[in-house]
mmCIF file of C-alpha atoms in Angstrom:
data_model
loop_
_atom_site.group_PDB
_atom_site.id
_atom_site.type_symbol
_atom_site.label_atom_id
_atom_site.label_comp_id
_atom_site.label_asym_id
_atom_site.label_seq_id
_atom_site.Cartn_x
_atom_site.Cartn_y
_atom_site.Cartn_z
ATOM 1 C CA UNK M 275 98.647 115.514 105.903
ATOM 2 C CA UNK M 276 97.797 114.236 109.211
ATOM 3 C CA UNK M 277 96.103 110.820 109.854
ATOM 4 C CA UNK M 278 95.067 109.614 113.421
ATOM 5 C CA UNK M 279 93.398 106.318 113.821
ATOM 6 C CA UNK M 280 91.879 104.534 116.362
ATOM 7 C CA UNK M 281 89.012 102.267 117.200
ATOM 8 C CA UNK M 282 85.618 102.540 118.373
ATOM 9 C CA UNK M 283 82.702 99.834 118.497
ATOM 10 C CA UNK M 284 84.903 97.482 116.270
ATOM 11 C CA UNK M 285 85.861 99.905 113.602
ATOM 12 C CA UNK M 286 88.968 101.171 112.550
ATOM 13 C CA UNK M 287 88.433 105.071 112.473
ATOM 14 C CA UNK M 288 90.687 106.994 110.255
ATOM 15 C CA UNK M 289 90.824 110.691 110.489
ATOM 16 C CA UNK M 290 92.461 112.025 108.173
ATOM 17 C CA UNK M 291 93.674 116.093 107.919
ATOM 18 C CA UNK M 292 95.005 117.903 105.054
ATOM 19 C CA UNK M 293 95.337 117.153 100.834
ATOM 20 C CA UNK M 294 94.964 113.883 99.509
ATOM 21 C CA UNK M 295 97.238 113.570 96.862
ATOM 22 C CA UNK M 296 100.045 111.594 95.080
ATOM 23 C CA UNK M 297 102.896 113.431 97.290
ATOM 24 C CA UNK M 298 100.780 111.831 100.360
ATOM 25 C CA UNK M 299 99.524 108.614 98.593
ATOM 26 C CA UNK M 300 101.973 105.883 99.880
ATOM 27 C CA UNK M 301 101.982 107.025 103.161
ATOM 28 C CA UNK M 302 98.196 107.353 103.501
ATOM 29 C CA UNK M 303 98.276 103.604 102.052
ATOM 30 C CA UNK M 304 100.658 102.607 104.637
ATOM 31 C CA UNK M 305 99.380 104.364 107.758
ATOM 32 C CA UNK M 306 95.675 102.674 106.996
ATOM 33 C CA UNK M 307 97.150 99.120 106.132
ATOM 34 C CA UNK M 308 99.290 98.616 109.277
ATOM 35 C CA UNK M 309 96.771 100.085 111.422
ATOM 36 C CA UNK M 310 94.253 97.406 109.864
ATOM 37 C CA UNK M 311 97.145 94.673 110.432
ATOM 38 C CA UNK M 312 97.872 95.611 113.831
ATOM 39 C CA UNK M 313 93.921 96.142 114.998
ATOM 40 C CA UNK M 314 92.747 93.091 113.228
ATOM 41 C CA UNK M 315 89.094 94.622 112.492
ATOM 42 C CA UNK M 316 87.136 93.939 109.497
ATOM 43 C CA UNK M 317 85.596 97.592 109.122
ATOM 44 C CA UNK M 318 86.952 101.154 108.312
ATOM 45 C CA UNK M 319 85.891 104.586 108.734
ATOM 46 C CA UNK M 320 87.301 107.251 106.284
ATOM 47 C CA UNK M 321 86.891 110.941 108.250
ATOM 48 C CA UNK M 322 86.539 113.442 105.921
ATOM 49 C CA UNK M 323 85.969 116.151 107.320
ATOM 50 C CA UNK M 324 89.119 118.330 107.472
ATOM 51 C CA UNK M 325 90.119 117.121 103.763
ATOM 52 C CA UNK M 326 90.218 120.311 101.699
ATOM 53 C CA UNK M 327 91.623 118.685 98.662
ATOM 54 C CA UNK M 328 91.307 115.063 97.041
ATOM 55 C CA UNK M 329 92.319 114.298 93.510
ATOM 56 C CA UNK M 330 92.771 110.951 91.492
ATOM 57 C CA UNK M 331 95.972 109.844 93.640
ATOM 58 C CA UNK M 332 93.740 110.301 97.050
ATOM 59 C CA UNK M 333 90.750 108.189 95.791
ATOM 60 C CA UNK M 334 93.167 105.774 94.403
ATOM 61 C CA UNK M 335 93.757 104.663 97.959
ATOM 62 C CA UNK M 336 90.511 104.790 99.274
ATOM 63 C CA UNK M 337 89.289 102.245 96.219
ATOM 64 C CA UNK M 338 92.660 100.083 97.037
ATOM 65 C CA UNK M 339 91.838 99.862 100.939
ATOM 66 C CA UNK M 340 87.613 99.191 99.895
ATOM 67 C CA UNK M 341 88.952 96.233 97.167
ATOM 68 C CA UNK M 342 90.992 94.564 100.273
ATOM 69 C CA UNK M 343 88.536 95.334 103.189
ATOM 70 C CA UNK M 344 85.321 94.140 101.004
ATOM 71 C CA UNK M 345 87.347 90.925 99.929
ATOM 72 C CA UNK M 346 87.510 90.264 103.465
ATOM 73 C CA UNK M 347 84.101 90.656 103.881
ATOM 74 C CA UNK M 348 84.495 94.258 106.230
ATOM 75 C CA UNK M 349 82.619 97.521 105.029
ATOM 76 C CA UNK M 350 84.053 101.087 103.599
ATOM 77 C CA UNK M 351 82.534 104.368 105.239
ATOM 78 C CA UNK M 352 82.898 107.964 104.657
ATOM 79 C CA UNK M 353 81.820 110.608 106.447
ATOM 80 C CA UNK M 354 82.000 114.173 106.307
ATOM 81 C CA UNK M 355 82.860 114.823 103.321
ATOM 82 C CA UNK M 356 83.245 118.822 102.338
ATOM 83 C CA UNK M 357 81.061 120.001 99.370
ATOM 84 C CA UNK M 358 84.424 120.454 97.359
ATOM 85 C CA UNK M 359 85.038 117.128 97.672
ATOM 86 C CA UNK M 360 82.037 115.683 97.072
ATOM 87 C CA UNK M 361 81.991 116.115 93.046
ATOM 88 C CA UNK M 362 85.163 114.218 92.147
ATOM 89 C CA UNK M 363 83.539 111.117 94.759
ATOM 90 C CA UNK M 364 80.408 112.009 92.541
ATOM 91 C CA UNK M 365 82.671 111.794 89.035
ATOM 92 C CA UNK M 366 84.398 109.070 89.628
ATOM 93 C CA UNK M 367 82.120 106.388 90.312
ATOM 94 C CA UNK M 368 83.213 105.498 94.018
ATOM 95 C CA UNK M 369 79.818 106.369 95.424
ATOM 96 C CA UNK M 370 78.252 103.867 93.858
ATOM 97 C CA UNK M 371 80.188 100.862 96.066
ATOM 98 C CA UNK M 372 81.008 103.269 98.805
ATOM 99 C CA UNK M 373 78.412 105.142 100.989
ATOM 100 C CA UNK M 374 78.470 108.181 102.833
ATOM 101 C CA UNK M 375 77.317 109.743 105.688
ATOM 102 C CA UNK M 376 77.131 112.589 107.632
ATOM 103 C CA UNK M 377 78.633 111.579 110.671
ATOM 104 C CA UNK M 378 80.792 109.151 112.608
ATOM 105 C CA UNK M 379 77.984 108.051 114.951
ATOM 106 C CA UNK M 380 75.461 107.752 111.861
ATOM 107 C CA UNK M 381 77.854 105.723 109.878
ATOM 108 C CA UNK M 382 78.659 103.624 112.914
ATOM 109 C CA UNK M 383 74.590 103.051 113.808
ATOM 110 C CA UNK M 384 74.151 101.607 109.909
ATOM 111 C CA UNK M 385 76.607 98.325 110.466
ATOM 112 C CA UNK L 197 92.729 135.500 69.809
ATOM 113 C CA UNK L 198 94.968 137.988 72.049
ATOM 114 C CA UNK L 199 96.471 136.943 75.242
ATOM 115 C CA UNK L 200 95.373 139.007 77.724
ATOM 116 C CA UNK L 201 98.047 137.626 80.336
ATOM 117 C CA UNK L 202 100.487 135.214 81.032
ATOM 118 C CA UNK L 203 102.415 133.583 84.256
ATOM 119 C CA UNK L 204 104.718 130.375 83.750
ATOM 120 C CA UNK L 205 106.842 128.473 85.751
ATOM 121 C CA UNK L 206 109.287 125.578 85.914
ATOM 122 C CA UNK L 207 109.698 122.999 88.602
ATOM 123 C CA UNK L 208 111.223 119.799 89.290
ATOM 124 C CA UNK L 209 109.328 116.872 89.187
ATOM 125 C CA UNK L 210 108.805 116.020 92.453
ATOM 126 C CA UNK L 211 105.354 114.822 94.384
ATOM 127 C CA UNK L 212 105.751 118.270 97.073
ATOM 128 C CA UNK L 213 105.799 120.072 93.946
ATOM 129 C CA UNK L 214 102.003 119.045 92.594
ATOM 130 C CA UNK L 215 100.448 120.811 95.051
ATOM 131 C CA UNK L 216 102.342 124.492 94.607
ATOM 132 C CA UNK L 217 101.348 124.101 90.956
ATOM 133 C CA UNK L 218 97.783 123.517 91.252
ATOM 134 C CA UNK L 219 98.095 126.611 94.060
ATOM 135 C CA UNK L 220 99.504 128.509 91.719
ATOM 136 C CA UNK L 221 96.967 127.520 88.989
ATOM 137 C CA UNK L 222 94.275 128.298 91.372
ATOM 138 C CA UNK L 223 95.620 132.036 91.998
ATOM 139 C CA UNK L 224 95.923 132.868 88.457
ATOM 140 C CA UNK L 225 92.747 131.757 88.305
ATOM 141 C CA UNK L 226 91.498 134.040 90.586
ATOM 142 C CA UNK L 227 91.598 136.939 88.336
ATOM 143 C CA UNK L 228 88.190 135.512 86.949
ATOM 144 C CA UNK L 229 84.798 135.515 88.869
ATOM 145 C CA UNK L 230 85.211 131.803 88.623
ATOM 146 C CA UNK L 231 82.657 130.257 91.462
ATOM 147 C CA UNK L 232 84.970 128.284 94.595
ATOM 148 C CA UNK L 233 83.316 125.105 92.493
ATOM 149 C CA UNK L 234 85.003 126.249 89.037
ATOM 150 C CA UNK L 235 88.574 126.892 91.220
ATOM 151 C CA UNK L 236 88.390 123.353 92.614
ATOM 152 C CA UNK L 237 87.487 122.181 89.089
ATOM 153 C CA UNK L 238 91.038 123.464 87.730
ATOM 154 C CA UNK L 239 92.468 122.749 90.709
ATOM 155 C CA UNK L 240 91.901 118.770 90.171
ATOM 156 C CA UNK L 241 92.471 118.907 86.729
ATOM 157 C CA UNK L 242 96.223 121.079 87.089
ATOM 158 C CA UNK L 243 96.928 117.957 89.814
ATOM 159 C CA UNK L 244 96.044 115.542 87.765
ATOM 160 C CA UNK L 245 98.171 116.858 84.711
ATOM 161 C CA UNK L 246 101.284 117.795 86.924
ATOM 162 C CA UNK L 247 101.052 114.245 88.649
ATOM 163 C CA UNK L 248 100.788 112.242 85.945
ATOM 164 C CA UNK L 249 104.181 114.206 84.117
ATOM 165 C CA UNK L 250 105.704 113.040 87.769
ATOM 166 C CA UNK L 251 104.682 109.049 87.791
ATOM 167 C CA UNK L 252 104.322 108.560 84.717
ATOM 168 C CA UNK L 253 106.333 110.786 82.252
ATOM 169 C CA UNK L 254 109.257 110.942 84.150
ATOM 170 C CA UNK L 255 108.505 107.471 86.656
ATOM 171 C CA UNK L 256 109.440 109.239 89.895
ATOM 172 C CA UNK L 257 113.273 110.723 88.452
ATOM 173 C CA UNK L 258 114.068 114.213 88.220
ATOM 174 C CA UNK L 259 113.219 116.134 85.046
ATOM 175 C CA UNK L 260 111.326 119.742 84.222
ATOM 176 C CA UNK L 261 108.202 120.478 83.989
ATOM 177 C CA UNK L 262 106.625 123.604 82.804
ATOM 178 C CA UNK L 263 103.344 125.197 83.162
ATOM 179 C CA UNK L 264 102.288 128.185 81.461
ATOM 180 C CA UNK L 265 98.950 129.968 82.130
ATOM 181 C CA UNK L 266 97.459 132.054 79.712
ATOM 182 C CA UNK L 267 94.047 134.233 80.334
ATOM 183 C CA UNK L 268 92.477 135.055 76.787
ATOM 184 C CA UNK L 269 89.244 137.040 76.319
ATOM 185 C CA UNK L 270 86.758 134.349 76.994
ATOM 186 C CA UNK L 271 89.428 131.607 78.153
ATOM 187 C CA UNK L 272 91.957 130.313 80.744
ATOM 188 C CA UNK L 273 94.322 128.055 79.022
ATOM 189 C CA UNK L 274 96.580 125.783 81.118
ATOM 190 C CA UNK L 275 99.530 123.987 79.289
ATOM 191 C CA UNK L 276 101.707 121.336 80.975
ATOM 192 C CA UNK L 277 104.987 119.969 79.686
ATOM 193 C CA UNK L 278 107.231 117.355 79.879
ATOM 194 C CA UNK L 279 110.075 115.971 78.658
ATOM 195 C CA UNK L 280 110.011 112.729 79.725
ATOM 196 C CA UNK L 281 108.765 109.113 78.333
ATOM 197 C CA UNK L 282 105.726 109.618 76.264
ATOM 198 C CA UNK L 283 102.696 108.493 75.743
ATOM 199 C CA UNK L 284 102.391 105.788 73.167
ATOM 200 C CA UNK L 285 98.493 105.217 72.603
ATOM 201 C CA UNK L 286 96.723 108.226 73.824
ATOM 202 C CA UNK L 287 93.209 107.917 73.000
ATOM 203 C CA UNK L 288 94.115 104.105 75.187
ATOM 204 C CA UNK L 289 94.948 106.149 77.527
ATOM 205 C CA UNK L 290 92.335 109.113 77.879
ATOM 206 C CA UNK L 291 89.993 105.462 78.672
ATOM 207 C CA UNK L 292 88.213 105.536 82.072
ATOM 208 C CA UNK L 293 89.823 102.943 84.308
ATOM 209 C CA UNK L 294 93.188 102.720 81.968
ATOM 210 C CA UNK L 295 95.901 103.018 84.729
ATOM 211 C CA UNK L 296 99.625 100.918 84.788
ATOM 212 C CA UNK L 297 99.652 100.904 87.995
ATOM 213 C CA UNK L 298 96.472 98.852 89.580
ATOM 214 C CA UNK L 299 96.123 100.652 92.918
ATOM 215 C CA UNK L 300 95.813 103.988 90.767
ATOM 216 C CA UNK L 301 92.104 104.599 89.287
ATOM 217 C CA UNK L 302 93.113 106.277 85.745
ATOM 218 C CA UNK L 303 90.703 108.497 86.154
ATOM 219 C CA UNK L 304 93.231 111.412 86.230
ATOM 220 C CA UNK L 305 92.306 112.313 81.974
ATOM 221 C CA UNK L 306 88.585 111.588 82.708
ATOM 222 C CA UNK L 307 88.936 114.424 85.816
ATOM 223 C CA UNK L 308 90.830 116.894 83.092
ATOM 224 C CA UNK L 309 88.063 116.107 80.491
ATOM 225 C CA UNK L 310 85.000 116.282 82.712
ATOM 226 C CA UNK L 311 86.392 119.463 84.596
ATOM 227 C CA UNK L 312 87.648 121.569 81.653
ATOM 228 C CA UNK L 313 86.142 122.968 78.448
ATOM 229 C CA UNK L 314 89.141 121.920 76.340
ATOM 230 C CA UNK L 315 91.765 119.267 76.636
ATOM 231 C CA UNK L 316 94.220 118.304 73.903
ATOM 232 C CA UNK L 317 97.260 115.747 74.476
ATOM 233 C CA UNK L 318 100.256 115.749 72.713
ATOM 234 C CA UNK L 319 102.895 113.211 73.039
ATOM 235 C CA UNK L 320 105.776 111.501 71.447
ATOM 236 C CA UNK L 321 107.310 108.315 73.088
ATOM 237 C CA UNK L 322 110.614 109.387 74.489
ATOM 238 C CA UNK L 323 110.396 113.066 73.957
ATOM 239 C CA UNK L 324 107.545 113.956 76.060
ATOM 240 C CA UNK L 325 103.918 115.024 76.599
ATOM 241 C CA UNK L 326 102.221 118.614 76.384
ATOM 242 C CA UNK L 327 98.494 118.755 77.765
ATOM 243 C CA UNK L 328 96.773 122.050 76.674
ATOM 244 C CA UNK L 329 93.350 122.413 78.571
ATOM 245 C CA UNK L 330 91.023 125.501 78.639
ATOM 246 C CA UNK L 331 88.482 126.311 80.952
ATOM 247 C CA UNK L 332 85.944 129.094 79.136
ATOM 248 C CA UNK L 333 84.583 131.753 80.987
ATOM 249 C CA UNK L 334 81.515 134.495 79.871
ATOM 250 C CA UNK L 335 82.419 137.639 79.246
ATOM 251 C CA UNK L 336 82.913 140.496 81.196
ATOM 252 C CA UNK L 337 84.327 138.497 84.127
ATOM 253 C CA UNK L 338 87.789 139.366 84.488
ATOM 254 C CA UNK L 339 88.541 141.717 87.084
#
């Protein structure tokens, strides 16, 4: 897995490359929550697009870093998301407190 | 019902190793006209099986774990074992949203329900957990 983050228009973009699972869990955790520490913005960007793989585990994180960004009042965003992935965000409920879209720039325009 | 093939393997119980399983599932599956849909289907579901024997049957120590595929006539059958602590109320646990660990979503039996045609747990606390889950396939598909 490979993460890069960085910010743009106030938003913590996170980029993320490769299988979300439990092998990667912690450190996806970690690389997210000390890049929100250290950046101090409310809002984060989940870049989905070269995720090939995302089980239980992987969305595990994503709903941990939405429950502390909405609880301080900052916003969740995914965009694209592969059509392989897009059933178990279906499944499991996420979509309906998490929205996507199809790109960075269109999920950046809605805030 | 005959078994029409078979391919099983042991591994250690470590995080690295959940993806070569569900690889590994996902190439015996391949034998099967199974849409790229149906291959990510079993591919979640082999995950979620091999990663909860890791965190939660043997809590992140070393122990085996073996998976044996079987093809069958109309079937693909997908058993995963452990030997470690057990489950000790299943049907709590097969719940939507039951996880012991809160940053974990427990959805990992709801993804193994929802993605397969069969799923049966077996467990005994202390002695370990066996989850048996089938995808079915029509006829006439195998290569």
């Amino acid at each position: 897995m490979n993460i890069t983050t960085f910010l743009k228009r106030g938003v913590l973009i996170v980029r993320v490359e490769g299988e979300l699972d439990m092998h990667v869990a912690n450190q996806f955790r970690e690389r997210v929550d000390h890049a929100l520490e250290t950046s101090g913005v409310k809002h984060v960007l989940f870049n989905l697009e070269a995720v090939r793989f995302v089980d239980s585990s992987g969305l595990g994180v994503i709903l941990g870093r939405y429950k502390k960004i909405n609880a301080a009042g900052g916003n969740v965003l995914v965009t694209n998301i592969q059509t392989s992935v897009l059933q178990i965000f279906e499944l499991s409920g996420l979509l309906k407190i998490i929205k996507l879209y199809h790109s960075e720039a269109e999920a950046l325009e809605s805030l | 019902m005959a078994i029409k093939n078979q391919f099983q393997i042991y591994l250690y119980s470590l995080s690295e190793n959940v993806a070569i399983a569900r690889v590994t599932a996902a190439a015996f599956a391949a034998q099967i006209d199974f849409t790229l849909n149906e291959i990510e289907e079993i591919r979640v579901a082999v995950s979620e099986a091999v990663s909860n024997a890791v965190i939660h049957g043997y809590e992140n120590k070393i122990g085996q774990i073996e998976l044996v595929m079987k093809l069958y006539e109309d079937k693909l059958e997908f058993i995963i074992t452990d030997h470690g602590k057990g489950i000790e109320d299943i049907a709590l646990a097969r719940q939507p949203s039951y996880s012991s660990d809160p940053e974990r979503m427990g959805l990992g039996f709801v993804f193994m329900e929802s993605f397969m045609d069969e799923l049966e747990v077996i467990s005994e606390v202390n002695n370990g957990t066996t989850v048996r889950m089938a995808k079915k396939f029509l006829l006439n598909t195998a290569h």
